Amino acid sequence: MNLSEYPQNGMRDILVLAYVVVALSTLSFVPSRLGPEIWATHWAIWIKQFQEHGLVAGYYAVRDVYPPMTFSVFALISLLPWPQYATFKVIQSILLFATGVSVYAWRRNLGIATATMLGLAANSMIFESTDIFFTPFLIGALIALADRRWIMFSTLYSIALLFKWQPIILTPFFLIWIWPELRRPRVWAELLVAALVVLGSEIGFFGSEVILGILRAPGARTFFSGNAFNLNWVVGWVNALASGEASVPDLGPTSPMLTIKQYLFHVPGWLWTTSQIVSLTSFAALIVGFGFTKRSPRTLLLFCTTATVSYAMLHTEVHENHLHIAVISSALLAAAAPSYLPVFIFWATAMTFNLFAYLSSWPRVIGGIDVTLLVAAMNVSVFVALWIHTMRQPRWPFRRAVPEAETESASA
């Protein structure tokens, strides 16, 4: 949908979104416990590596799990004649505005577009995350895929993958959506040429580290829970308490969240393996289920949302900001089917709370109860309900199909 179709109201709504993002940009000055530390220990070091070694050698010197486009943004920041940190915050603001405009342009829903920016504000403006770098591209890719615009989808999705590896989680669902269209050679050509141009140019410039950077992170084994309030957060604490390594009341009411890491590092190997098996089983079931589901923008976005929440709630190596893609896809889901608005609100709130609880000095233990454990348990419970609802959508060959009115009324 094109904004030019709405000359009277479109510009007014864009100005509203601009006002909202300017207001949200003031949140950049909200003090956080770890904000400056993240800049100093990550992005400032990246800039220094670029200044000392150049673009390609500097990227290899960093050797992080990020693909090269994120590093390239910080290289650009270092070349501009403005204060580096302020420039970073301005770029975040611009991309958050582009995110709101992208959501608005699809279904012309100012409320959902505004709520999307609010839901991503903590991860995009208050704290030092770079997830907003890929957000407009991933939103554009999801919209283009739903509308079957293959060149735009392939181009934007390839660009999103070059900023961060997490969007690769959605690839199986994208392939299932595209599969019936592959009988036409033109679709093959549009998908492959666009992807090869984007990815091929980056690989040609940066070398094989582009692919290795995307693939390295999913197989890492560093954090059982990277301060994400999910199932592993609860299991890690239970393991710590059972082994005598931790006593929740001893932590005190304002102890930093970072202390949890020392306990989660001592999780036995069989728990790591079990967690990954559970996560992969849930994810595989969703892939199979989507293969038996009638294709519509609603079902595509529902399965993408549930899959990303499944990763965030069940997998290892998940951090406090890894609900970001779930918030994106659930925002589009709410735009396509308003009955799913509570899903978007819940996961946007869950990520915001997780970020504030970890990156600020909010009290953890109240009345001898670790609030984060209760929140994690609630997150997992809501995920299970969402997973069950999603798995009722397929037309399984061994059960009665969900009536057409029930499956498609929400997408009207």
mmCIF file with all atom_site columns, N, CA and C in Angstrom, residues 6 16 26 29 84 105 190 262 319 352:
data_model
loop_
_atom_site.group_PDB
_atom_site.id
_atom_site.type_symbol
_atom_site.label_atom_id
_atom_site.label_alt_id
_atom_site.label_comp_id
_atom_site.label_asym_id
_atom_site.label_entity_id
_atom_site.label_seq_id
_atom_site.pdbx_PDB_ins_code
_atom_site.Cartn_x
_atom_site.Cartn_y
_atom_site.Cartn_z
_atom_site.occupancy
_atom_site.B_iso_or_equiv
_atom_site.pdbx_formal_charge
_atom_site.auth_seq_id
_atom_site.auth_comp_id
_atom_site.auth_asym_id
_atom_site.auth_atom_id
_atom_site.pdbx_PDB_model_num
ATOM 1  N N  . TYR A 1 6   ? -3.231 8.294   -0.162 1.00 0.00 ? 6   TYR A N  1
ATOM 2  C CA . TYR A 1 6   ? -3.949 8.993   0.887  1.00 0.00 ? 6   TYR A CA 1
ATOM 3  C C  . TYR A 1 6   ? -3.339 10.384  1.081  1.00 0.00 ? 6   TYR A C  1
ATOM 4  N N  . VAL A 1 16  ? 2.601  12.818  12.605 1.00 0.00 ? 16  VAL A N  1
ATOM 5  C CA . VAL A 1 16  ? 2.367  12.282  13.952 1.00 0.00 ? 16  VAL A CA 1
ATOM 6  C C  . VAL A 1 16  ? 3.476  11.305  14.322 1.00 0.00 ? 16  VAL A C  1
ATOM 7  N N  . THR A 1 26  ? 14.158 11.561  23.146 1.00 0.00 ? 26  THR A N  1
ATOM 8  C CA . THR A 1 26  ? 14.582 12.117  24.435 1.00 0.00 ? 26  THR A CA 1
ATOM 9  C C  . THR A 1 26  ? 14.896 11.017  25.435 1.00 0.00 ? 26  THR A C  1
ATOM 10 N N  . PHE A 1 29  ? 18.422 9.954   26.750 1.00 0.00 ? 29  PHE A N  1
ATOM 11 C CA . PHE A 1 29  ? 19.109 10.587  27.862 1.00 0.00 ? 29  PHE A CA 1
ATOM 12 C C  . PHE A 1 29  ? 18.704 10.001  29.207 1.00 0.00 ? 29  PHE A C  1
ATOM 13 N N  . GLN A 1 84  ? 30.430 10.916  18.176 1.00 0.00 ? 84  GLN A N  1
ATOM 14 C CA . GLN A 1 84  ? 30.084 9.558   17.757 1.00 0.00 ? 84  GLN A CA 1
ATOM 15 C C  . GLN A 1 84  ? 28.842 9.026   18.454 1.00 0.00 ? 84  GLN A C  1
ATOM 16 N N  . ALA A 1 105 ? 2.574  2.157   6.263  1.00 0.00 ? 105 ALA A N  1
ATOM 17 C CA . ALA A 1 105 ? 2.362  2.110   4.821  1.00 0.00 ? 105 ALA A CA 1
ATOM 18 C C  . ALA A 1 105 ? 1.661  0.838   4.381  1.00 0.00 ? 105 ALA A C  1
ATOM 19 N N  . GLU A 1 190 ? 13.814 -13.905 -9.857 1.00 0.00 ? 190 GLU A N  1
ATOM 20 C CA . GLU A 1 190 ? 13.673 -12.704 -9.033 1.00 0.00 ? 190 GLU A CA 1
ATOM 21 C C  . GLU A 1 190 ? 14.264 -12.907 -7.642 1.00 0.00 ? 190 GLU A C  1
ATOM 22 N N  . GLN A 1 262 ? 26.872 -15.986 36.787 1.00 0.00 ? 262 GLN A N  1
ATOM 23 C CA . GLN A 1 262 ? 27.808 -16.913 37.406 1.00 0.00 ? 262 GLN A CA 1
ATOM 24 C C  . GLN A 1 262 ? 27.139 -18.239 37.740 1.00 0.00 ? 262 GLN A C  1
ATOM 25 N N  . HIS A 1 319 ? 19.357 -13.594 24.720 1.00 0.00 ? 319 HIS A N  1
ATOM 26 C CA . HIS A 1 319 ? 19.628 -12.434 25.560 1.00 0.00 ? 319 HIS A CA 1
ATOM 27 C C  . HIS A 1 319 ? 18.362 -11.619 25.794 1.00 0.00 ? 319 HIS A C  1
ATOM 28 N N  . THR A 1 352 ? 10.299 -5.098  26.951 1.00 0.00 ? 352 THR A N  1
ATOM 29 C CA . THR A 1 352 ? 10.604 -3.835  27.619 1.00 0.00 ? 352 THR A CA 1
ATOM 30 C C  . THR A 1 352 ? 10.919 -4.060  29.094 1.00 0.00 ? 352 THR A C  1
#
